[in-house]
């Protein structure tokens, strides 16, 4: 009953930019931290960036200074602005949110993933 719908992935040349969006919908009582993870086939999913309800961000060292995470609580949406993209940023990007449904316990929800491909 909760959906996270991502958009904004695609193919871009090295040095270019993309902006990912993820909107949460459904029977949501509250949303805590929201974040972005990425995964390359055959490897573990890794944290890219996370942002608290109050707007405090944290970034993986590999993206700090190039990526910016933000959120619009009124729209239940989290964004990831990716600048100065590198071929090693190529991965499937997944949105994550900690959500309470019908005032129940908080649990993790995931988007379906959006592919980002950076060509050299």
mmCIF file of N, CA and C in Angstrom:
data_model
loop_
_atom_site.group_PDB
_atom_site.id
_atom_site.type_symbol
_atom_site.label_atom_id
_atom_site.label_comp_id
_atom_site.label_asym_id
_atom_site.label_seq_id
_atom_site.Cartn_x
_atom_site.Cartn_y
_atom_site.Cartn_z
ATOM 1 N N UNK A 1 0.813 -1.207 0.000
ATOM 2 C CA UNK A 1 0.000 0.000 0.000
ATOM 3 C C UNK A 1 0.846 1.256 0.000
ATOM 4 N N UNK A 2 2.152 1.079 0.033
ATOM 5 C CA UNK A 2 3.081 2.194 -0.094
ATOM 6 C C UNK A 2 3.888 1.980 -1.357
ATOM 7 N N UNK A 3 4.005 3.023 -2.131
ATOM 8 C CA UNK A 3 4.805 2.968 -3.352
ATOM 9 C C UNK A 3 5.840 4.072 -3.340
ATOM 10 N N UNK A 4 7.029 3.733 -3.781
ATOM 11 C CA UNK A 4 8.073 4.710 -4.051
ATOM 12 C C UNK A 4 8.326 4.663 -5.547
ATOM 13 N N UNK A 5 8.046 5.757 -6.219
ATOM 14 C CA UNK A 5 8.174 5.797 -7.674
ATOM 15 C C UNK A 5 9.320 6.733 -8.044
ATOM 16 N N UNK A 6 10.306 6.166 -8.718
ATOM 17 C CA UNK A 6 11.509 6.912 -9.097
ATOM 18 C C UNK A 6 11.417 7.363 -10.548
ATOM 19 N N UNK A 7 12.140 8.432 -10.824
ATOM 20 C CA UNK A 7 12.254 8.911 -12.199
ATOM 21 C C UNK A 7 13.552 9.688 -12.341
ATOM 22 N N UNK A 8 13.979 9.867 -13.587
ATOM 23 C CA UNK A 8 15.114 10.743 -13.853
ATOM 24 C C UNK A 8 16.394 10.062 -14.278
ATOM 25 N N UNK A 9 16.435 8.745 -14.296
ATOM 26 C CA UNK A 9 17.652 8.074 -14.738
ATOM 27 C C UNK A 9 17.826 8.205 -16.249
ATOM 28 N N UNK A 10 18.957 7.711 -16.728
ATOM 29 C CA UNK A 10 19.203 7.753 -18.158
ATOM 30 C C UNK A 10 20.667 7.647 -18.497
ATOM 31 N N UNK A 11 20.988 7.983 -19.732
ATOM 32 C CA UNK A 11 22.354 7.924 -20.250
ATOM 33 C C UNK A 11 22.900 9.341 -20.367
ATOM 34 N N UNK A 12 24.106 9.531 -19.845
ATOM 35 C CA UNK A 12 24.717 10.851 -19.885
ATOM 36 C C UNK A 12 26.221 10.681 -20.094
ATOM 37 N N UNK A 13 26.846 11.676 -20.695
ATOM 38 C CA UNK A 13 28.295 11.633 -20.871
ATOM 39 C C UNK A 13 28.996 12.029 -19.574
ATOM 40 N N UNK A 14 30.205 11.563 -19.432
ATOM 41 C CA UNK A 14 31.006 11.928 -18.262
ATOM 42 C C UNK A 14 31.097 13.451 -18.154
ATOM 43 N N UNK A 15 30.934 13.936 -16.934
ATOM 44 C CA UNK A 15 30.922 15.369 -16.699
ATOM 45 C C UNK A 15 29.537 15.978 -16.704
ATOM 46 N N UNK A 16 28.573 15.205 -17.138
ATOM 47 C CA UNK A 16 27.209 15.698 -17.221
ATOM 48 C C UNK A 16 26.457 15.582 -15.901
ATOM 49 N N UNK A 17 25.164 15.897 -15.962
ATOM 50 C CA UNK A 17 24.327 15.933 -14.767
ATOM 51 C C UNK A 17 23.017 15.191 -15.006
ATOM 52 N N UNK A 18 22.482 14.664 -13.927
ATOM 53 C CA UNK A 18 21.150 14.071 -13.912
ATOM 54 C C UNK A 18 20.501 14.399 -12.579
ATOM 55 N N UNK A 19 19.181 14.435 -12.579
ATOM 56 C CA UNK A 19 18.447 14.634 -11.336
ATOM 57 C C UNK A 19 17.435 13.511 -11.173
ATOM 58 N N UNK A 20 17.573 12.771 -10.075
ATOM 59 C CA UNK A 20 16.644 11.703 -9.759
ATOM 60 C C UNK A 20 15.576 12.216 -8.795
ATOM 61 N N UNK A 21 14.359 11.690 -8.958
ATOM 62 C CA UNK A 21 13.265 12.005 -8.056
ATOM 63 C C UNK A 21 12.633 10.717 -7.567
ATOM 64 N N UNK A 22 12.088 10.770 -6.365
ATOM 65 C CA UNK A 22 11.399 9.608 -5.801
ATOM 66 C C UNK A 22 10.238 10.108 -4.964
ATOM 67 N N UNK A 23 9.027 9.744 -5.365
ATOM 68 C CA UNK A 23 7.832 10.182 -4.658
ATOM 69 C C UNK A 23 7.183 9.007 -3.942
ATOM 70 N N UNK A 24 6.876 9.216 -2.683
ATOM 71 C CA UNK A 24 6.208 8.197 -1.882
ATOM 72 C C UNK A 24 4.716 8.468 -1.866
ATOM 73 N N UNK A 25 3.936 7.388 -1.944
ATOM 74 C CA UNK A 25 2.483 7.538 -1.888
ATOM 75 C C UNK A 25 1.880 6.321 -1.201
ATOM 76 N N UNK A 26 0.628 6.490 -0.729
ATOM 77 C CA UNK A 26 -0.048 5.394 -0.058
ATOM 78 C C UNK A 26 -0.552 5.807 1.305
ATOM 79 N N UNK A 27 -0.845 4.836 2.129
ATOM 80 C CA UNK A 27 -1.408 5.081 3.470
ATOM 81 C C UNK A 27 -0.285 5.393 4.458
ATOM 82 N N UNK A 28 0.329 6.540 4.265
ATOM 83 C CA UNK A 28 1.530 6.914 5.023
ATOM 84 C C UNK A 28 1.170 7.775 6.222
ATOM 85 N N UNK A 29 1.632 7.337 7.403
ATOM 86 C CA UNK A 29 1.444 8.154 8.604
ATOM 87 C C UNK A 29 2.598 9.127 8.770
ATOM 88 N N UNK A 30 3.807 8.618 8.547
ATOM 89 C CA UNK A 30 4.979 9.480 8.687
ATOM 90 C C UNK A 30 6.127 8.893 7.871
ATOM 91 N N UNK A 31 7.016 9.795 7.449
ATOM 92 C CA UNK A 31 8.218 9.397 6.718
ATOM 93 C C UNK A 31 9.431 9.901 7.474
ATOM 94 N N UNK A 32 10.344 9.018 7.772
ATOM 95 C CA UNK A 32 11.577 9.407 8.441
ATOM 96 C C UNK A 32 12.651 9.697 7.417
ATOM 97 N N UNK A 33 13.831 9.150 7.646
ATOM 98 C CA UNK A 33 14.938 9.384 6.723
ATOM 99 C C UNK A 33 14.614 8.828 5.339
ATOM 100 N N UNK A 34 15.105 9.527 4.321
ATOM 101 C CA UNK A 34 14.980 9.068 2.941
ATOM 102 C C UNK A 34 16.380 9.056 2.336
ATOM 103 N N UNK A 35 16.593 8.156 1.408
ATOM 104 C CA UNK A 35 17.942 8.081 0.862
ATOM 105 C C UNK A 35 17.991 7.429 -0.500
ATOM 106 N N UNK A 36 19.193 7.439 -1.040
ATOM 107 C CA UNK A 36 19.470 6.810 -2.332
ATOM 108 C C UNK A 36 20.612 5.814 -2.160
ATOM 109 N N UNK A 37 20.423 4.661 -2.769
ATOM 110 C CA UNK A 37 21.440 3.624 -2.813
ATOM 111 C C UNK A 37 21.687 3.290 -4.282
ATOM 112 N N UNK A 38 22.802 2.624 -4.535
ATOM 113 C CA UNK A 38 23.058 2.179 -5.902
ATOM 114 C C UNK A 38 23.687 0.794 -5.886
ATOM 115 N N UNK A 39 23.510 0.113 -7.005
ATOM 116 C CA UNK A 39 23.997 -1.265 -7.089
ATOM 117 C C UNK A 39 24.433 -1.581 -8.510
ATOM 118 N N UNK A 40 25.615 -2.154 -8.590
ATOM 119 C CA UNK A 40 26.144 -2.679 -9.848
ATOM 120 C C UNK A 40 25.955 -4.193 -9.809
ATOM 121 N N UNK A 41 25.547 -4.809 -10.902
ATOM 122 C CA UNK A 41 25.345 -6.268 -10.892
ATOM 123 C C UNK A 41 26.557 -7.008 -10.341
ATOM 124 N N UNK A 42 26.285 -7.944 -9.429
ATOM 125 C CA UNK A 42 27.359 -8.742 -8.838
ATOM 126 C C UNK A 42 27.996 -8.111 -7.624
ATOM 127 N N UNK A 43 27.525 -6.940 -7.228
ATOM 128 C CA UNK A 43 28.070 -6.276 -6.044
ATOM 129 C C UNK A 43 26.945 -5.950 -5.069
ATOM 130 N N UNK A 44 27.335 -5.552 -3.849
ATOM 131 C CA UNK A 44 26.335 -5.193 -2.849
ATOM 132 C C UNK A 44 25.788 -3.796 -3.102
ATOM 133 N N UNK A 45 24.544 -3.612 -2.697
ATOM 134 C CA UNK A 45 23.947 -2.288 -2.776
ATOM 135 C C UNK A 45 24.676 -1.378 -1.784
ATOM 136 N N UNK A 46 24.996 -0.160 -2.220
ATOM 137 C CA UNK A 46 25.734 0.759 -1.361
ATOM 138 C C UNK A 46 24.985 2.067 -1.193
ATOM 139 N N UNK A 47 25.180 2.669 -0.023
ATOM 140 C CA UNK A 47 24.563 3.947 0.270
ATOM 141 C C UNK A 47 25.235 5.047 -0.541
ATOM 142 N N UNK A 48 24.404 5.899 -1.148
ATOM 143 C CA UNK A 48 24.909 7.063 -1.867
ATOM 144 C C UNK A 48 24.730 8.316 -1.005
ATOM 145 N N UNK A 49 23.510 8.518 -0.536
ATOM 146 C CA UNK A 49 23.211 9.695 0.272
ATOM 147 C C UNK A 49 21.932 9.443 1.050
ATOM 148 N N UNK A 50 21.834 10.094 2.203
ATOM 149 C CA UNK A 50 20.644 9.977 3.026
ATOM 150 C C UNK A 50 20.346 11.355 3.611
ATOM 151 N N UNK A 51 19.062 11.620 3.860
ATOM 152 C CA UNK A 51 18.671 12.910 4.419
ATOM 153 C C UNK A 51 17.608 12.684 5.481
ATOM 154 N N UNK A 52 17.758 13.368 6.609
ATOM 155 C CA UNK A 52 16.803 13.223 7.701
ATOM 156 C C UNK A 52 15.543 14.034 7.422
ATOM 157 N N UNK A 53 14.548 13.833 8.260
ATOM 158 C CA UNK A 53 13.312 14.590 8.125
ATOM 159 C C UNK A 53 13.579 16.088 8.226
ATOM 160 N N UNK A 54 14.535 16.449 9.053
ATOM 161 C CA UNK A 54 14.881 17.855 9.234
ATOM 162 C C UNK A 54 15.768 18.424 8.157
ATOM 163 N N UNK A 55 16.213 17.568 7.226
ATOM 164 C CA UNK A 55 17.001 18.061 6.102
ATOM 165 C C UNK A 55 18.502 17.932 6.233
ATOM 166 N N UNK A 56 18.982 17.195 7.222
ATOM 167 C CA UNK A 56 20.432 17.005 7.363
ATOM 168 C C UNK A 56 20.900 15.872 6.472
ATOM 169 N N UNK A 57 21.858 16.163 5.573
ATOM 170 C CA UNK A 57 22.313 15.135 4.636
ATOM 171 C C UNK A 57 23.611 14.444 5.072
ATOM 172 N N UNK A 58 23.796 13.256 4.558
ATOM 173 C CA UNK A 58 25.069 12.565 4.663
ATOM 174 C C UNK A 58 25.350 11.898 3.339
ATOM 175 N N UNK A 59 26.629 11.876 2.958
ATOM 176 C CA UNK A 59 27.002 11.366 1.639
ATOM 177 C C UNK A 59 28.100 10.330 1.740
ATOM 178 N N UNK A 60 28.095 9.405 0.779
ATOM 179 C CA UNK A 60 29.237 8.531 0.624
ATOM 180 C C UNK A 60 30.429 9.381 0.177
ATOM 181 N N UNK A 61 31.623 8.972 0.593
ATOM 182 C CA UNK A 61 32.816 9.748 0.260
ATOM 183 C C UNK A 61 32.987 9.896 -1.249
ATOM 184 N N UNK A 62 32.566 8.884 -1.996
ATOM 185 C CA UNK A 62 32.779 8.877 -3.442
ATOM 186 C C UNK A 62 31.937 9.907 -4.185
ATOM 187 N N UNK A 63 30.887 10.413 -3.553
ATOM 188 C CA UNK A 63 30.003 11.365 -4.241
ATOM 189 C C UNK A 63 29.988 12.739 -3.582
ATOM 190 N N UNK A 64 30.632 12.872 -2.442
ATOM 191 C CA UNK A 64 30.604 14.138 -1.720
ATOM 192 C C UNK A 64 31.200 15.243 -2.582
ATOM 193 N N UNK A 65 30.484 16.354 -2.645
ATOM 194 C CA UNK A 65 30.927 17.478 -3.457
ATOM 195 C C UNK A 65 30.387 17.458 -4.869
ATOM 196 N N UNK A 66 29.840 16.314 -5.288
ATOM 197 C CA UNK A 66 29.284 16.198 -6.650
ATOM 198 C C UNK A 66 27.773 15.984 -6.636
ATOM 199 N N UNK A 67 27.292 15.258 -5.633
ATOM 200 C CA UNK A 67 25.859 14.955 -5.534
ATOM 201 C C UNK A 67 25.242 15.765 -4.397
ATOM 202 N N UNK A 68 23.960 16.120 -4.571
ATOM 203 C CA UNK A 68 23.215 16.824 -3.532
ATOM 204 C C UNK A 68 21.862 16.164 -3.350
ATOM 205 N N UNK A 69 21.576 15.772 -2.111
ATOM 206 C CA UNK A 69 20.281 15.187 -1.789
ATOM 207 C C UNK A 69 19.409 16.255 -1.143
ATOM 208 N N UNK A 70 18.126 16.231 -1.480
ATOM 209 C CA UNK A 70 17.174 17.159 -0.884
ATOM 210 C C UNK A 70 15.820 16.482 -0.803
ATOM 211 N N UNK A 71 14.915 17.092 -0.063
ATOM 212 C CA UNK A 71 13.584 16.513 0.050
ATOM 213 C C UNK A 71 12.546 17.608 0.178
ATOM 214 N N UNK A 72 11.338 17.267 -0.255
ATOM 215 C CA UNK A 72 10.174 18.133 -0.106
ATOM 216 C C UNK A 72 9.170 17.342 0.716
ATOM 217 N N UNK A 73 9.089 17.645 2.003
ATOM 218 C CA UNK A 73 8.219 16.859 2.889
ATOM 219 C C UNK A 73 6.753 17.004 2.515
ATOM 220 N N UNK A 74 6.358 18.143 2.010
ATOM 221 C CA UNK A 74 4.958 18.340 1.618
ATOM 222 C C UNK A 74 4.567 17.429 0.456
ATOM 223 N N UNK A 75 5.562 17.085 -0.365
ATOM 224 C CA UNK A 75 5.303 16.223 -1.522
ATOM 225 C C UNK A 75 5.779 14.796 -1.298
ATOM 226 N N UNK A 76 6.313 14.511 -0.097
ATOM 227 C CA UNK A 76 6.834 13.173 0.206
ATOM 228 C C UNK A 76 7.818 12.710 -0.863
ATOM 229 N N UNK A 77 8.681 13.609 -1.251
ATOM 230 C CA UNK A 77 9.580 13.361 -2.377
ATOM 231 C C UNK A 77 11.023 13.663 -1.976
ATOM 232 N N UNK A 78 11.905 12.807 -2.447
ATOM 233 C CA UNK A 78 13.340 13.025 -2.251
ATOM 234 C C UNK A 78 13.995 13.126 -3.622
ATOM 235 N N UNK A 79 15.017 13.970 -3.694
ATOM 236 C CA UNK A 79 15.715 14.226 -4.952
ATOM 237 C C UNK A 79 17.203 13.917 -4.790
ATOM 238 N N UNK A 80 17.833 13.608 -5.904
ATOM 239 C CA UNK A 80 19.287 13.473 -5.920
ATOM 240 C C UNK A 80 19.811 14.197 -7.159
ATOM 241 N N UNK A 81 20.436 15.323 -6.955
ATOM 242 C CA UNK A 81 21.079 16.059 -8.042
ATOM 243 C C UNK A 81 22.499 15.537 -8.192
ATOM 244 N N UNK A 82 22.812 15.019 -9.363
ATOM 245 C CA UNK A 82 24.114 14.409 -9.608
ATOM 246 C C UNK A 82 24.851 15.229 -10.663
ATOM 247 N N UNK A 83 25.937 15.835 -10.267
ATOM 248 C CA UNK A 83 26.775 16.640 -11.163
ATOM 249 C C UNK A 83 28.141 15.987 -11.330
ATOM 250 N N UNK A 84 28.849 16.418 -12.344
ATOM 251 C CA UNK A 84 30.204 15.910 -12.619
ATOM 252 C C UNK A 84 30.226 14.384 -12.603
ATOM 253 N N UNK A 85 29.276 13.808 -13.292
ATOM 254 C CA UNK A 85 29.149 12.353 -13.282
ATOM 255 C C UNK A 85 30.363 11.675 -13.901
ATOM 256 N N UNK A 86 30.696 10.516 -13.342
ATOM 257 C CA UNK A 86 31.826 9.714 -13.795
ATOM 258 C C UNK A 86 31.335 8.346 -14.239
ATOM 259 N N UNK A 87 32.088 7.680 -15.109
ATOM 260 C CA UNK A 87 31.678 6.328 -15.524
ATOM 261 C C UNK A 87 31.464 5.384 -14.333
ATOM 262 N N UNK A 88 32.221 5.564 -13.271
ATOM 263 C CA UNK A 88 32.057 4.687 -12.106
ATOM 264 C C UNK A 88 30.778 4.959 -11.330
ATOM 265 N N UNK A 89 30.031 5.999 -11.690
ATOM 266 C CA UNK A 89 28.713 6.229 -11.086
ATOM 267 C C UNK A 89 27.631 5.393 -11.762
ATOM 268 N N UNK A 90 27.977 4.707 -12.825
ATOM 269 C CA UNK A 90 27.019 3.859 -13.527
ATOM 270 C C UNK A 90 26.512 2.757 -12.614
ATOM 271 N N UNK A 91 25.185 2.686 -12.459
ATOM 272 C CA UNK A 91 24.563 1.711 -11.556
ATOM 273 C C UNK A 91 23.049 1.859 -11.638
ATOM 274 N N UNK A 92 22.364 0.909 -11.029
ATOM 275 C CA UNK A 92 20.938 1.077 -10.771
ATOM 276 C C UNK A 92 20.803 1.818 -9.446
ATOM 277 N N UNK A 93 20.026 2.889 -9.446
ATOM 278 C CA UNK A 93 19.848 3.714 -8.245
ATOM 279 C C UNK A 93 18.476 3.424 -7.643
ATOM 280 N N UNK A 94 18.477 3.193 -6.339
ATOM 281 C CA UNK A 94 17.260 2.831 -5.618
ATOM 282 C C UNK A 94 16.952 3.857 -4.534
ATOM 283 N N UNK A 95 15.707 4.250 -4.474
ATOM 284 C CA UNK A 95 15.228 5.137 -3.423
ATOM 285 C C UNK A 95 14.828 4.294 -2.214
ATOM 286 N N UNK A 96 15.092 4.810 -1.036
ATOM 287 C CA UNK A 96 14.712 4.149 0.211
ATOM 288 C C UNK A 96 14.055 5.165 1.137
ATOM 289 N N UNK A 97 13.042 4.713 1.869
ATOM 290 C CA UNK A 97 12.410 5.587 2.859
ATOM 291 C C UNK A 97 11.960 4.762 4.046
ATOM 292 N N UNK A 98 12.062 5.365 5.214
ATOM 293 C CA UNK A 98 11.599 4.726 6.447
ATOM 294 C C UNK A 98 10.212 5.288 6.736
ATOM 295 N N UNK A 99 9.220 4.418 6.618
ATOM 296 C CA UNK A 99 7.824 4.854 6.600
ATOM 297 C C UNK A 99 7.003 4.099 7.621
ATOM 298 N N UNK A 100 6.120 4.840 8.275
ATOM 299 C CA UNK A 100 5.106 4.234 9.140
ATOM 300 C C UNK A 100 3.767 4.262 8.397
ATOM 301 N N UNK A 101 3.126 3.109 8.352
ATOM 302 C CA UNK A 101 1.821 2.985 7.703
ATOM 303 C C UNK A 101 0.755 2.826 8.770
ATOM 304 N N UNK A 102 -0.273 3.637 8.701
ATOM 305 C CA UNK A 102 -1.396 3.552 9.645
ATOM 306 C C UNK A 102 -0.906 3.537 11.094
ATOM 307 N N UNK A 103 0.094 4.367 11.362
ATOM 308 C CA UNK A 103 0.645 4.542 12.721
ATOM 309 C C UNK A 103 1.238 3.260 13.276
ATOM 310 N N UNK A 104 1.639 2.379 12.358
ATOM 311 C CA UNK A 104 2.301 1.151 12.771
ATOM 312 C C UNK A 104 3.797 1.355 12.883
ATOM 313 N N UNK A 105 4.547 0.265 12.999
ATOM 314 C CA UNK A 105 5.999 0.396 13.141
ATOM 315 C C UNK A 105 6.651 0.917 11.864
ATOM 316 N N UNK A 106 7.774 1.587 12.019
ATOM 317 C CA UNK A 106 8.524 2.096 10.877
ATOM 318 C C UNK A 106 9.260 0.942 10.214
ATOM 319 N N UNK A 107 9.174 0.899 8.887
ATOM 320 C CA UNK A 107 9.920 -0.119 8.157
ATOM 321 C C UNK A 107 10.489 0.496 6.882
ATOM 322 N N UNK A 108 11.407 -0.226 6.281
ATOM 323 C CA UNK A 108 12.046 0.246 5.051
ATOM 324 C C UNK A 108 11.189 -0.072 3.831
ATOM 325 N N UNK A 109 11.093 0.913 2.950
ATOM 326 C CA UNK A 109 10.464 0.726 1.655
ATOM 327 C C UNK A 109 11.457 1.109 0.571
ATOM 328 N N UNK A 110 11.351 0.430 -0.585
ATOM 329 C CA UNK A 110 12.288 0.636 -1.680
ATOM 330 C C UNK A 110 11.550 0.932 -2.977
ATOM 331 N N UNK A 111 12.181 1.772 -3.793
ATOM 332 C CA UNK A 111 11.684 1.987 -5.130
ATOM 333 C C UNK A 111 12.102 0.853 -6.048
ATOM 334 N N UNK A 112 11.654 0.925 -7.285
ATOM 335 C CA UNK A 112 11.905 -0.151 -8.240
ATOM 336 C C UNK A 112 13.280 -0.050 -8.884
ATOM 337 N N UNK A 113 13.929 1.086 -8.717
ATOM 338 C CA UNK A 113 15.252 1.287 -9.292
ATOM 339 C C UNK A 113 15.183 2.022 -10.613
ATOM 340 N N UNK A 114 16.176 2.861 -10.838
ATOM 341 C CA UNK A 114 16.297 3.572 -12.106
ATOM 342 C C UNK A 114 17.761 3.516 -12.544
ATOM 343 N N UNK A 115 17.974 3.211 -13.797
ATOM 344 C CA UNK A 115 19.330 3.008 -14.291
ATOM 345 C C UNK A 115 19.984 4.336 -14.653
ATOM 346 N N UNK A 116 21.203 4.509 -14.176
ATOM 347 C CA UNK A 116 22.045 5.644 -14.554
ATOM 348 C C UNK A 116 23.276 5.085 -15.254
ATOM 349 N N UNK A 117 23.513 5.523 -16.475
ATOM 350 C CA UNK A 117 24.671 5.079 -17.236
ATOM 351 C C UNK A 117 25.477 6.294 -17.666
ATOM 352 N N UNK A 118 26.747 6.299 -17.303
ATOM 353 C CA UNK A 118 27.635 7.408 -17.628
ATOM 354 C C UNK A 118 28.685 6.910 -18.611
ATOM 355 N N UNK A 119 28.690 7.477 -19.794
ATOM 356 C CA UNK A 119 29.643 7.052 -20.820
ATOM 357 C C UNK A 119 30.908 7.903 -20.753
ATOM 358 N N UNK A 120 32.025 7.281 -21.100
ATOM 359 C CA UNK A 120 33.310 8.004 -21.044
ATOM 360 C C UNK A 120 33.617 8.700 -22.356
#
